[in-house]
Structures are given as structure tokens and as C-alpha cells.
XYZ file of C-alpha atoms in Angstrom:
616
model
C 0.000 0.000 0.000
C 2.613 2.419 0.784
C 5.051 1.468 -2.367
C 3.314 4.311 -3.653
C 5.476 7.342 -3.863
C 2.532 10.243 -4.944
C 0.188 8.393 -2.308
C 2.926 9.037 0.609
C 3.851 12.354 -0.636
C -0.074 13.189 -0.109
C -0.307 11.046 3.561
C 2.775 13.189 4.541
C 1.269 16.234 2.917
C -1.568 16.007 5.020
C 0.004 15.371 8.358
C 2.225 18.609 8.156
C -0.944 20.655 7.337
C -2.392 18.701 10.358
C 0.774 20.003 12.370
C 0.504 23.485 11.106
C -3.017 23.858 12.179
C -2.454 23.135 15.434
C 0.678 25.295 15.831
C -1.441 27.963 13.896
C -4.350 27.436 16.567
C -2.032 27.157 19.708
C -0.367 30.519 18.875
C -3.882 32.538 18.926
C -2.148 34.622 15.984
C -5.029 33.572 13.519
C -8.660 33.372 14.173
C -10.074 29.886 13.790
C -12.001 30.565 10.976
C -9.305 31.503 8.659
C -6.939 28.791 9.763
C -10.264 26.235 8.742
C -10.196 28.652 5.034
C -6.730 28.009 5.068
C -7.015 24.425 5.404
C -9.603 24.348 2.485
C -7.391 25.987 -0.001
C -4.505 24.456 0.858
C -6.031 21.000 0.082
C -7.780 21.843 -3.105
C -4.110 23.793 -4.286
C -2.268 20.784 -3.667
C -4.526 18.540 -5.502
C -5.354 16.424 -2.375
C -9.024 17.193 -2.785
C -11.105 18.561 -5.655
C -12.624 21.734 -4.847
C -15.937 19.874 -4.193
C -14.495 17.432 -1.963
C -12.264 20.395 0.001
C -16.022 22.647 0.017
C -18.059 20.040 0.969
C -18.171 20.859 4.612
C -20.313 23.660 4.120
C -22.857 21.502 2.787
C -22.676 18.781 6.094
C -25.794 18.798 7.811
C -23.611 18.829 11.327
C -23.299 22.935 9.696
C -27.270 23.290 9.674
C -27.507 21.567 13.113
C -25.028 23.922 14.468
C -26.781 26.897 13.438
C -30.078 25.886 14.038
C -28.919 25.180 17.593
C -27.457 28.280 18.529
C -30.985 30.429 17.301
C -32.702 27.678 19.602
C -30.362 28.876 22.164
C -30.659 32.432 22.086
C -34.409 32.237 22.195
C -34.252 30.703 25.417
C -31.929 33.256 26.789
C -34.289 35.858 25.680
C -37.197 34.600 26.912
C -35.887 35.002 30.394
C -35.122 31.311 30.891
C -31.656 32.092 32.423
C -32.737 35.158 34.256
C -35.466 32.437 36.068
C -32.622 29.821 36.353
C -30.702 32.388 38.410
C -33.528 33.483 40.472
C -34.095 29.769 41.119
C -30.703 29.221 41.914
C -30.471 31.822 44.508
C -33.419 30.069 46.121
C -32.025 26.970 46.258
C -28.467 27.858 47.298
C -28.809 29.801 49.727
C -25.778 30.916 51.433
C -24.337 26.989 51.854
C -21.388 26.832 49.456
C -22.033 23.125 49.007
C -25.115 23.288 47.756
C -24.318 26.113 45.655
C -21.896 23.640 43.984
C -24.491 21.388 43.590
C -27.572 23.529 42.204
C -24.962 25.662 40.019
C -22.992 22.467 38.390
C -26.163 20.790 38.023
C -28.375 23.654 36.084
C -25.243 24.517 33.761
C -24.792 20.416 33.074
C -28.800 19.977 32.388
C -29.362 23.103 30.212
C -26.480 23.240 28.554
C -27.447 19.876 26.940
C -29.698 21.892 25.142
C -28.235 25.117 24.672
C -24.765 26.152 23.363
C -21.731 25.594 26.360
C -20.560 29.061 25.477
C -23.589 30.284 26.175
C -24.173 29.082 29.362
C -21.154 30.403 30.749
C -22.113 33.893 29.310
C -25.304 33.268 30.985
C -24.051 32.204 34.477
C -21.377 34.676 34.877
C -23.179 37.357 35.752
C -25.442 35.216 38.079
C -22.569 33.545 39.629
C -21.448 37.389 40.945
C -24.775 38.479 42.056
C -24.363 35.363 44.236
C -20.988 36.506 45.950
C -22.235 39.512 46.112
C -25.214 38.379 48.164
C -23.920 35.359 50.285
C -20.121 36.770 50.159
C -18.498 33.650 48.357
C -16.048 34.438 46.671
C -16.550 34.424 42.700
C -13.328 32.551 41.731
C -14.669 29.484 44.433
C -17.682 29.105 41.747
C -16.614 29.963 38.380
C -14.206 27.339 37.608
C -16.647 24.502 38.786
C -19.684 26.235 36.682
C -17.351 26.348 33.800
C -15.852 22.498 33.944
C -20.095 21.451 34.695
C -21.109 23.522 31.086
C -18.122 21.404 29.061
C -19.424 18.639 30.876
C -23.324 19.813 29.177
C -21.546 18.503 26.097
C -21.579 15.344 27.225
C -25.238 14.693 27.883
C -27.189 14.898 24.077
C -26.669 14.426 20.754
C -27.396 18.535 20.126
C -25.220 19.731 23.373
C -21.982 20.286 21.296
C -20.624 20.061 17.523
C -18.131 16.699 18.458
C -21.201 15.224 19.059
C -22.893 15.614 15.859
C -19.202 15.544 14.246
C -18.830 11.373 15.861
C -22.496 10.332 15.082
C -22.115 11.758 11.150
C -18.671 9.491 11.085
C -20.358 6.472 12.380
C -23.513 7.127 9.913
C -20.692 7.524 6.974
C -18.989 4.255 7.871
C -22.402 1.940 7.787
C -23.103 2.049 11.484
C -26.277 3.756 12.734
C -25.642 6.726 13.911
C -26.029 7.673 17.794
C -29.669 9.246 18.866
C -30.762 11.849 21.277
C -30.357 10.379 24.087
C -27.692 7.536 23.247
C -24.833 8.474 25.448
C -26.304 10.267 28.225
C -25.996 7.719 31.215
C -21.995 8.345 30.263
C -22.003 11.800 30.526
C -24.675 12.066 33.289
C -22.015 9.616 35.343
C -19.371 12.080 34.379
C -21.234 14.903 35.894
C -22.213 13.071 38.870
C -18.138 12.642 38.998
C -17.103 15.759 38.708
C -19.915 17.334 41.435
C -18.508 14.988 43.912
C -14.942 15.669 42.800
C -15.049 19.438 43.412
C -17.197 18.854 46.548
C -14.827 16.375 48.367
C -10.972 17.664 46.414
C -11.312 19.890 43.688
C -12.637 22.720 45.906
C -9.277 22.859 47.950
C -7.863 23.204 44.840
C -9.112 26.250 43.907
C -7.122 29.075 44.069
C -6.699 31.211 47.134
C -8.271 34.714 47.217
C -5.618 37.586 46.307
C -4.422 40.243 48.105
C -6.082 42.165 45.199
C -9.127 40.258 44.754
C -12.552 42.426 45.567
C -14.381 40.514 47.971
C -18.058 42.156 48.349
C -21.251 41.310 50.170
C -23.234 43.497 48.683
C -23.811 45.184 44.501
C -21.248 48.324 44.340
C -21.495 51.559 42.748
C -20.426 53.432 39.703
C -17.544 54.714 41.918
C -16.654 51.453 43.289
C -16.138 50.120 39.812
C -14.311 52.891 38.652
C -11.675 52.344 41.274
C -10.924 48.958 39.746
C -9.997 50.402 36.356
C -9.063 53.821 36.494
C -5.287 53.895 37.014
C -3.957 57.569 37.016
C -7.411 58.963 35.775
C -9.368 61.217 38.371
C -13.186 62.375 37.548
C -13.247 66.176 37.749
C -16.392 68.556 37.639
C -16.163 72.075 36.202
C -17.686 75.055 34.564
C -17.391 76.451 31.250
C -16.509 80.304 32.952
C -18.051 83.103 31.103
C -14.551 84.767 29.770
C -13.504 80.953 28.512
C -12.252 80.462 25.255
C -14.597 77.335 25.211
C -17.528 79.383 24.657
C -19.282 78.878 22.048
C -16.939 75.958 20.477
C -17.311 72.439 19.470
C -15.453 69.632 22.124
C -13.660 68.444 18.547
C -12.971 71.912 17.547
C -11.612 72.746 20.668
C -9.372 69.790 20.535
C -9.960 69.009 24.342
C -9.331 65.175 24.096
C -7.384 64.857 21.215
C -4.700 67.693 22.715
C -5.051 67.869 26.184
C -6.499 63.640 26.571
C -9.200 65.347 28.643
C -12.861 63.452 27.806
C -16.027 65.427 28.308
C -18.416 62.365 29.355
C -21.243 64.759 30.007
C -22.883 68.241 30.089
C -25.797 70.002 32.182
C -26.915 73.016 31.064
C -30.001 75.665 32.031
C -32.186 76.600 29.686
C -35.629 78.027 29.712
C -37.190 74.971 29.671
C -35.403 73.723 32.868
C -31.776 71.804 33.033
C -30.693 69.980 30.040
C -28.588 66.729 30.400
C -26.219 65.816 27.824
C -24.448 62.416 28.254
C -21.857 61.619 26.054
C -22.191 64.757 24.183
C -20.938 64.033 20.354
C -17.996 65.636 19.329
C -19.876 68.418 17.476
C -21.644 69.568 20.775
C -21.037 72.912 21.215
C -20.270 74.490 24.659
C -21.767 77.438 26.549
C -21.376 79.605 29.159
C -22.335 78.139 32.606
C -22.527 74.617 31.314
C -21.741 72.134 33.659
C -19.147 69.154 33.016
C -17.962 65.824 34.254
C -14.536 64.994 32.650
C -12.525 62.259 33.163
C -8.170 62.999 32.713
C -4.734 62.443 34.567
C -4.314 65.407 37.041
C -1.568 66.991 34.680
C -3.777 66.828 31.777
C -6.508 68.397 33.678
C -4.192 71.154 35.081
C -3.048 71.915 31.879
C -6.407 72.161 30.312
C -7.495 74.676 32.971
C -4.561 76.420 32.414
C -5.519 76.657 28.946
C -9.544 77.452 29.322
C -9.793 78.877 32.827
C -12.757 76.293 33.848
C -13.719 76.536 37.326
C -13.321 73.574 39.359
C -15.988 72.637 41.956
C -16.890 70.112 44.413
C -20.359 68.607 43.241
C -23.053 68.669 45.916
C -25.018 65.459 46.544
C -27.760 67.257 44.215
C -25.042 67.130 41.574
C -23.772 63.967 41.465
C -27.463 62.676 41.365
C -28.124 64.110 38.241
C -24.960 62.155 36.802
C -26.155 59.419 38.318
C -29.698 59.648 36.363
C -28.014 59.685 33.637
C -24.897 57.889 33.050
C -24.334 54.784 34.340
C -21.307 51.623 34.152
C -20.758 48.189 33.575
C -18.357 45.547 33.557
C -18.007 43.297 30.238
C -15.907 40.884 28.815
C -14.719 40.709 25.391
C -16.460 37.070 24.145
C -14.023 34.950 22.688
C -15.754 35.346 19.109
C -16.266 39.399 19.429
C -15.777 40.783 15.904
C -14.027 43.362 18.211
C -10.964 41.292 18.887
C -7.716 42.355 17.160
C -9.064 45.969 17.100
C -8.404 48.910 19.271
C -10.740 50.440 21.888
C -10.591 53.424 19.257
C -10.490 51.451 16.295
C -13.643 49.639 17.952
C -15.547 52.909 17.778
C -17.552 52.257 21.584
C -18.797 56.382 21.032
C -20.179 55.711 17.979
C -21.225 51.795 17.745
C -22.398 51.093 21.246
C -23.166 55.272 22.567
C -20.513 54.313 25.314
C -17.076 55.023 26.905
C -14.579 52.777 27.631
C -13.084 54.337 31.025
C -10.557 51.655 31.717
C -9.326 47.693 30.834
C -7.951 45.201 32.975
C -5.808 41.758 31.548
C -4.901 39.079 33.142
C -6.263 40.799 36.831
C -4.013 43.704 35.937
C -5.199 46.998 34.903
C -4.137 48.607 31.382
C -2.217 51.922 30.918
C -2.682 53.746 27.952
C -5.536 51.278 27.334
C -7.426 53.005 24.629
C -4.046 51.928 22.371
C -4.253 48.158 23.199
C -5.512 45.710 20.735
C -8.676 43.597 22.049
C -8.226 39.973 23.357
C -10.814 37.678 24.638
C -11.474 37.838 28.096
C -10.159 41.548 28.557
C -12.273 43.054 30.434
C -13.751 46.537 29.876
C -15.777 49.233 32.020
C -17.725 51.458 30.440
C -19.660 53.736 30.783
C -22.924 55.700 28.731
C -26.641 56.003 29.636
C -28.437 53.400 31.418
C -30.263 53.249 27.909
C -27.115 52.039 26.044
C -26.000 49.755 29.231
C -29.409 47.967 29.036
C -28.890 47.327 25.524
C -25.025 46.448 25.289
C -26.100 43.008 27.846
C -28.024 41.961 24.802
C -24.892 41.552 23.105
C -24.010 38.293 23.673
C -21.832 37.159 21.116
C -19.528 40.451 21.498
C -19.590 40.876 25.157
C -20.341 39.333 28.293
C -21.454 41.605 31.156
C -20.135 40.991 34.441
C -21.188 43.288 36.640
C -23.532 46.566 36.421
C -23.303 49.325 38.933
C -26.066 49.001 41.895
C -27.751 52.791 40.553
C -28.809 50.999 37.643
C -32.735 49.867 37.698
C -33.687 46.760 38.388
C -34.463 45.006 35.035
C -37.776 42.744 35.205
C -37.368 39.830 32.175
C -40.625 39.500 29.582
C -41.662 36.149 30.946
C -44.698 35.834 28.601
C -43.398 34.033 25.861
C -41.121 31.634 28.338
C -43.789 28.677 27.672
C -43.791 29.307 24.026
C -40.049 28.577 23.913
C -40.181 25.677 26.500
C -42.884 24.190 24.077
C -40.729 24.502 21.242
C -37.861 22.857 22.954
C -39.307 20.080 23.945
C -41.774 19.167 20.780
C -37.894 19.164 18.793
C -36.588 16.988 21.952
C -39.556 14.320 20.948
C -39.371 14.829 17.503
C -35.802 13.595 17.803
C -35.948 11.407 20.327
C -38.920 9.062 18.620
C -37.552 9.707 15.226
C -40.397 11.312 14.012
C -38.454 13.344 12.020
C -34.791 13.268 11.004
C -32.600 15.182 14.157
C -31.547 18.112 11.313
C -35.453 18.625 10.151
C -36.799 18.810 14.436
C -34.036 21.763 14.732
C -35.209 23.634 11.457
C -38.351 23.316 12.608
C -37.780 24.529 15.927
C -35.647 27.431 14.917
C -38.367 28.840 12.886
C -41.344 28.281 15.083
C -38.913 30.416 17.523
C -39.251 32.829 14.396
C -43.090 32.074 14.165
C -44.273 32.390 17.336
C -41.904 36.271 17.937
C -39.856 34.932 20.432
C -37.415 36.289 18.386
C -37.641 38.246 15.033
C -35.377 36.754 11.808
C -32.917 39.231 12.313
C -32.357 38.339 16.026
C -31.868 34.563 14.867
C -29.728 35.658 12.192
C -27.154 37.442 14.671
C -27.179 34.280 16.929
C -25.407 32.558 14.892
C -21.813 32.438 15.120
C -20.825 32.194 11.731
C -17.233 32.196 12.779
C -18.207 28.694 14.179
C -19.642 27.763 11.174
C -16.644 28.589 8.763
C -14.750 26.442 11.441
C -16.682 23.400 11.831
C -17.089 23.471 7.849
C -13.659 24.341 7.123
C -12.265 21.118 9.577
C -14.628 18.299 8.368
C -12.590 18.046 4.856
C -9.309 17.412 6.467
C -10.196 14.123 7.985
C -11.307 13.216 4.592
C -7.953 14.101 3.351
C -6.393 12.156 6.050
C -8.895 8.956 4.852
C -8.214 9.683 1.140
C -3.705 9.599 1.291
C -4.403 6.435 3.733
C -3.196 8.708 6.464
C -5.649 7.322 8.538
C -5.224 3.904 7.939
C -1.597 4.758 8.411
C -2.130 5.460 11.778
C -4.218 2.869 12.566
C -1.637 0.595 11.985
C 0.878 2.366 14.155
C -1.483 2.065 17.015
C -2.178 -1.744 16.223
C 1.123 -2.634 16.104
C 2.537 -0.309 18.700
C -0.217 -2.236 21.489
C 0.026 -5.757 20.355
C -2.161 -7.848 21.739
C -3.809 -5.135 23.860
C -7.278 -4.981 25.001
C -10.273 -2.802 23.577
C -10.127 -1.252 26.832
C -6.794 -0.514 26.748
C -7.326 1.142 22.484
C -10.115 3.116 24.272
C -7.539 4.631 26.817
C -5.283 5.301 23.897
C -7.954 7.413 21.814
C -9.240 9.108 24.860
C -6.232 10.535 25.865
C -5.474 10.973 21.825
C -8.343 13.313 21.701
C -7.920 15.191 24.604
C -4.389 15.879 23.770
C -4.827 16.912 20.412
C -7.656 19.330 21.695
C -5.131 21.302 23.833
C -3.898 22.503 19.977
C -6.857 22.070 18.157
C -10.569 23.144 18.788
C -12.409 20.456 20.335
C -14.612 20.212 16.979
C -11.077 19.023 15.109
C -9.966 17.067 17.338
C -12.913 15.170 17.011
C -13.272 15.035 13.165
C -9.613 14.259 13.226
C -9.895 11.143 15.638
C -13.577 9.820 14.815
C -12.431 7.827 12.012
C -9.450 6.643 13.628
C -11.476 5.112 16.363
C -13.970 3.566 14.101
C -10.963 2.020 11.969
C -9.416 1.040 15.011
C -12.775 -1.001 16.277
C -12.507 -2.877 12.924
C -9.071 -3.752 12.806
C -9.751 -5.040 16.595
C -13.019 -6.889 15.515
C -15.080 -5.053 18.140
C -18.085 -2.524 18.160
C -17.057 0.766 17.240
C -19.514 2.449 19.800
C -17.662 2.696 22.799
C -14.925 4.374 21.099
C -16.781 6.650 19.285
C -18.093 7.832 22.992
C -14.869 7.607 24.822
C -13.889 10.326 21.180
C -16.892 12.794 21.961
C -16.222 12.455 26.172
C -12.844 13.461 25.458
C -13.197 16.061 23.087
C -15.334 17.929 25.868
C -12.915 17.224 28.751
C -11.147 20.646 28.361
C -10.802 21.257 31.711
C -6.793 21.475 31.718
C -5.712 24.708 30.386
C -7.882 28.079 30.070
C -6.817 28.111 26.035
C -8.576 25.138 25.173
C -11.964 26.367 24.572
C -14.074 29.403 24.911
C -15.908 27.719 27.733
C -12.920 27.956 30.004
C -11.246 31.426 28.480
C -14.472 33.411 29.300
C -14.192 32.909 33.142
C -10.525 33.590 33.529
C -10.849 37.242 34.387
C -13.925 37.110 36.296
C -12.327 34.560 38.640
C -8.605 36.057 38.454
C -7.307 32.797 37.686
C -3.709 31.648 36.461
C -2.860 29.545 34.031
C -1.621 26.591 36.711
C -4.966 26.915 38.640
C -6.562 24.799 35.600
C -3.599 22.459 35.211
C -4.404 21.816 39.267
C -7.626 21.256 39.444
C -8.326 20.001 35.779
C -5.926 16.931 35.443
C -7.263 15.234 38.320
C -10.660 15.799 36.744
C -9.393 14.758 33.305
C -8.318 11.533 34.967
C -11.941 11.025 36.339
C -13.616 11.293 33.608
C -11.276 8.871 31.708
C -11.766 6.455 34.061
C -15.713 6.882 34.161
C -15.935 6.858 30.466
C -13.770 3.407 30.416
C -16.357 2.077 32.813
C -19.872 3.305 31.451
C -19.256 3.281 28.241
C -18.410 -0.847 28.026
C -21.731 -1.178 30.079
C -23.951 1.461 27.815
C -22.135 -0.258 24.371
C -20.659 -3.486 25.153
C -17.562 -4.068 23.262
C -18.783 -7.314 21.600
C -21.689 -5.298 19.781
């Protein structure tokens, strides 16, 4: 088989661009998606595919599901599903930070089975702080658990992650019948169980200890409170415009006060006949008056030499005064989402003023706070305050795939969720959970169906679905599925098949299923979990043959492992998005998520055998 020279050339071919995607993706210098284009072109340039064969990802069904899922998703989210979840939670948690770990592992494993992993950690973020805020737990004790229990989630159903739907399409493509809704969830629902009992009894020692710089509250702080975490050098100032000021009757721009002096004019109050007039986050254009009011935000010398310049008067606000800010402008805490369209860019380039009719007063990385911030190019996980009318705060939490908000200052009002069309949605989710699970229809048609009766019945309007969907995700999962057909087409795969045959000699199925667990986890500390598993799916199910066994428990031990990404906080967006809110180090998730990794290995090797049996 391998005498042939142009068929080793192509196997060899295809294992460097194997290597080079996962250097690519370790080194977070590319975005996913255009690694995956990469990937495409490279293998239709090279000849190793024809340009149908190297396209046809985007024509899988696993790309439909994945869509589909994430609309189905967002309408729950927006029908105040999680807002209820965290109410309930609160309930049922009380101040007891055992049962905490119980109720909040337990709701993120169950929901996310249904709902997007990523989007259950957006979801419980800012419900895990109101909780340490309340009961005075710290944040960092919860986050890591909530975020290993929502990677876990992918464990549970056929729709709870794209390795799922990735394994069952192999196993359909090889002649085997492909897994249903429900087919692994004893597995995964062991796993959990695992992992509960894990942080409860070990994992919780673990966990980091609080830092000397770590903000422990018991209570919701204040616009000031926040602005003490990010503000470095910069000092709020009021003044007034004096009558004999050279700022009278000129623009902020034409004046040049930020752009010369780095002084920013983040609102204005005025008299006028018709009472006082508030101006928050006056445009650039706004022209200034005598008398007017205005809260700036500038290092002392930057100030001083601005006053020197303009000869504004400098007062201390009353009480009166500072309410009147208050009423207006208001801040919040976000985090960048791992697939913002924002990353790469700076907070200028970003354009907060004029896209989201907000400031960015400060950034913290890595539990640090950023000088010269408004410079520094966007990562995921930086997180941001801001600040803008309550109007604009309110509507910047609805951006979910950009940002995740953490916290919002305690003068912001109380935001009641629409509950009305909550049964709608929980009658859409589970008529496409039956239509699945008794095969009524096929699993792709129940999700089409459900993301349009979302459409249908206004939970959400088309253009909401449409910006659900992470079509960076798509290009991804589309872009990947073509290189395991590579690998199958140059014999690569058979290729390494045979190493692993002859490398374990007379081993034991259980002993292969070992080998491709830890195979899959390990190549998805490069790789996305999504590759790892379209890389390894058809190893596994070669390997079963060459062994003479059923391929089914190593098809699950490939999908268990390719959501085990509990060891580093690179792995998967799941992991990176609580990182800052739980000032954790890198090490913290090599501590706490080996031992973990090791659980679930060992769980998976003895479920799975039970749930499948080897013999078929």
C-alpha cells in the first residue's frame, strides 16, 4: 500500500498541514475561521481534494444543526429562561457553598445539553457574581466549577456540542447507525455526577486562594466602586465652562480638548428656559456654553493643563449634583467574548462612542489593569468598564456574542425579564426533543423546525436569529470536516491505525479506548475540540474494525474526550471566558483540571463498556 510514492507524498502532505493547524491554533495569531479557510485551499491547491471534496463541509448537515442550535439557544436566553434559572438558583443555594456547587454544576450540566456551552457560561457569569455579592463567596470558588459542569453539558445529548454531531455523522458515513438523542447520556450524566462529587470532596481545595487584590463584596457596588478597579492615574473632575472661557461657544472636537489635552467630556448640564438639560456623552460636534456644567474624566496633569488653557472653574459637586450624573450615566463591567468581531481591534479602532453610545473608562488583563488602554488591541477575556446612559447599558447586555457583562453598577434599575413568551419557547424545545428522540423526524429537520417556530411564534424576530449565529463557528466546523477526509483519502488514517495496532500488540479494547481518549484530549489542547474530534472519529472507528469489536464505545470515549477541556484556560471558549472574572492563572486549571481529566477517563472506560458493550 505504501510502495506508492505520490500516495505518501499526499499522507505526509496532510500530516504537516495537520501540524501546522495546530501550531497555527495554539499561537492565537489567527482566528479559527481563517486557519479552517486556510485548510480548504490548501487541500484543493495541492490537488489532495477537488474543490468539491475540500467545500463540501459547508454543505454537512452537522453545519445546519449547528446553526439551528445556537438560534434555539438564544431564544431561550431571551425569553428570560436564564434570568429564572438564576432566580431559582439563589433560592435553592442559599448561602451553603455546598449546595451552591451542587444547584450551580447541576443547572449549567442539564441546560447546557440543550443550549450552546458558550452560552451558558455567558449566561451564568453574571449570576454567579450576584451570588458573591449576596452570600459573600467568593466568585473565583464558583466559576471554575460552573465552567468544567457547562463542558461537561456537552456530554449529555446528541445537540449539546458540535463533536457530538461531528462522531455520530462518522459512524452514519462508515455503515453504522448513527447515535440518537439520548444515546450516550448515562456516560455523561455519570461524568457529571463525577465531577460534582470531585469538586465537593478535592477539587474545591484546589481552587485558588483569594488575592491580596481580589474584591471581595457582600453586597452590589457603585459606579464609583467600579471605577476604582480600572481607572489607574485617571481622576473624575467637575467644572464650569466660565463666562470669559475660550470654550464658549466651540465644538469639544474643535476645541481639541481630548485629542490635545487627553481630557474626555463624558457629560454636560446646562439651564435653559425649559429647565436643566442633560447631555451624556455629548458628540464631538456639541457645542459648549457659558455656565454649562461638566464631568470629565483625565490624569491630574492633563486636567491642570487644560485649565490652564480654558480657565474652567473647578468645583466640588453637591449630593444634588452627582445625582443628576447618576440619572443619567451609568457603568458596567463586560468581557470581550471569545468570538467578538471586536478582537484584534483597538478600543478606538472599535468605535464604543459611535457603535455602542458608550465610553470605555478603563481595561484590565490578566487581573491587571491597562495603561494607555485606549491603544491596546482587544483579546478575549479583557475586560472593559464602560460607561454611557443606562439606555445604552441595558442594551449592550443583549450583546451576547460580542460581550459578556459581568457586573452593572447598583444605581442601575432593576431590570424585570418578559416572561410571557417563556412557555412558548419551552414548548418549542421540547416538541424538537420528541421529535428527535422518537424519530419522528430526522434530528436536522426537528431543529429547522424549531428554529423557525422560535421565528413564528416572535420569540425572536429573523434578524435576532440571524445574529445568533456564530458564523465564525460555522466557517470552522465546515472548514475542519474536509481534512479528515484528506487524512482517509492519502491512507493517512489507515496509516495510523496501523501504528497504534502494532505499537499495542495484543492489547485490550479497553486498553485502544484509553489510547484514543487521551489521543483526543491531547490533540484538543492545539486544536478546537470540533477538530480534534473530526480528526480522531475515524481513527477510532478504523481502530474497532481492525480489533473486531463494536465501534460504539470508542466513538463515545472520542466525543467524552473532546469535551474534557478542563486542563488549560486556552482550550476552549468555555474555560477562556471565566478567567478574568475569577482572576485565575494559568496553573490553577492544570491543578484542578488533570485530576478531573483523569476522572472522567476512568468513568468513560467504565460506562461506556456497560452502555455499548464491546462485543456489539
Amino acid at each position: 500500500m505504501w510502495d506508492n510514492p505520490v500516495m505518501m507524498s499526499d499522507t505526509n502532505t496532510v500530516f504537516l498541514l495537520i501540524a501546522v493547524t495546530a501550531a497555527l491554533m495554539a499561537s492565537n495569531k489567527l482566528r479559527f475561521d481563517i486557519i479552517a479557510l486556510l485548510v480548504v485551499l490548501v487541500l484543493m491547491l495541492t490537488g489532495i481534494l477537488s474543490a468539491a471534496e475540500a467545500l463540501s463541509g459547508f454543505g454537512s448537515p452537522v453545519v445546519m444543526l449547528v446553526a439551528c442550535l445556537l438560534v434555539i439557544g438564544d431564544m431561550l436566553d431571551r425569553t428570560g429562561v436564564a434570568a429564572a434559572i438564576g432566580n431559582w438558583i439563589l433560592r435553592k443555594g442559599g448561602s451553603s457553598e455546598s449546595r451552591l456547587y451542587l444547584v450551580i454544576m447541576g443547572s449549567a450540566g442539564i441546560l447546557g445539553a440543550v443550549m450552546s456551552s458558550t452560552a451558558i457560561v455567558a449566561i451564568f457569569i453574571p449570576i454567579i457574581l450576584r451570588i458573591a455579592r449576596e452570600t459573600g463567596i467568593r466568585a473565583s470558588s464558583l466559576m471554575m466549577p460552573m465552567s468544567y459542569a457547562a463542558l461537561i453539558s456537552g456530554m449529555l445529548t446528541l445537540i449539546a456540542t458540535t463533536p457530538n454531531l461531528v462522531v455520530s455523522e462518522e459512524l452514519k458515513a462508515s455503515g453504522y447507525s448513527e447515535f440518537g438523542f439520548f444515546s450516550f447520556t448515562p456516560v455523561g450524566l455519570a461524568v457529571l455526577v463525577v465531577a460534582i462529587a470531585y469538586i465537593l470532596l478535592l477539587g474545591r481545595k484546589l481552587l485558588p486562594a483569594p488575592q491580596d487584590d481580589e474584591q471581595e463584596t457582600t453586597g452590589s457596588r457603585s459606579i464609583f466602586d467600579l471605577w476604582q478597579d480600572y481607572r489607574e492615574a485617571r481622576e473624575l473632575y467637575y467644572c464650569t465652562v466660565a463666562d470669559d472661557s475660550s470654550l464658549v461657544d466651540r465644538s469639544i472636537a474643535d476645541a481639541e480638548i481630548q485629542s490635545l489635552f487627553g481630557v474626555r467630556v463624558i457629560g454636560i448640564i446646562r439651564g435653559g428656559r425649559n429647565g436643566t438639560e442633560k447631555v451624556p456623552l455629548p458628540p464631538s460636534n456639541a457645542m459648549l456654553h457659558a455656565g454649562d456644567a461638566l464631568l470629565t474624566i483625565a490624569e491630574p496633569e492633563q486636567f491642570q493643563r487644560f485649565n490652564e488653557r480654558f480657565s474652567v472653574s473647578r468645583y466640588t459637586p453637591t449630593e444634588r449634583d452627582r445625582q443628576r450624573w447618576l440619572w443619567e450615566l451609568g457603568t458596567s463591567t463586560v468581557l470581550i467574548h471569545p468570538e467578538s468581531p471586536q478582537i484584534g481591534k483597538s478600543v478606538m479602532e472599535a468605535r464604543f462612542r459611535d457603535r455602542y453610545k458608550l465610553h470605555v473608562l478603563g481595561m484590565r488583563r490578566d487581573g491587571d489593569t491597562v495603561p494607555d488602554f485606549e491603544d491596546a488591541r482587544l483579546r478575549p477575556s479583557d475586560s472593559l468598564l464602560v460607561l454611557g446612559p443606562w439606555s445604552a447599558i441595558k442594551q449592550m447586555r443583549s450583546q451576547h456574542h460580542d460581550f459578556v457583562t459581568m457586573e452593572t453598577a447598583i444605581e442601575s434599575e432593576q431590570i424585570v425579564p418578559q416572561y410571557k413568551r417563556m412557555p412558548v419557547a419551552l414548548c418549542i424545545l421540547g416538541a424538537m426533543v420528541m421529535l428527535s428522540v422518537f424519530n419522528v423526524v430526522p434530528l436536522v429537520a426537528a431543529v429547522i423546525m424549531a428554529a423557525l417556530a422560535a421565528v413564528f411564534t416572535r420569540c425572536m424576530t429573523m434578524e435576532d436569529a440571524y445574529r445568533s449565529i456564530h458564523w465564525s463557528s460555522l466557517v470552522l466546523v465546515a472548514g475542519m470536516l474536509p481534512l479528515a477526509d484528506a487524512l482517509d483519502k492519502t491512507g493517512g488514517t489507515a496509516l495510523i491505525v496501523e501504528a497504534l495496532m502494532s505499537g499495542m500488540g495484543d492489547a485490550s479494547a479497553g486498553a485502544m479506548l484509553t489510547v484514543l481518549f487521551f489521543l483526543t484530549a491531547g490533540i484538543g489542547l492545539f486544536l478546537s475540540n470540533t477538530a480534534s474530534a473530526v480528526l480522531v472519529a475515524p481513527i477510532a472507528i478504523a481502530a474497532a474494525e481492525s480489533l473486531g469489536v463494536s465501534p460504539y464505545p470508542f466513538a463515545i470515549a472520542v466525543l467524552i474526550a473532546a469535551s474534557a477541556a478542563f486542563v488549560t484556560p486556552v482550550s476552549t471558549p468555555v474555560v477562556t471566558l471565566v478567567v478574568e472574572p475569577g482572576r485565575y492563572q494559568f496553573m490553577d486549571f492544570v491543578k484542578v483540571g488533570v485530576p478531573l481529566l483523569l476522572l472522567t477517563w476512568l468513568t468513560t472506560l467504565l460506562v461506556a463498556p456497560l452502555l455499548f458493550p464491546y462485543g456489539g
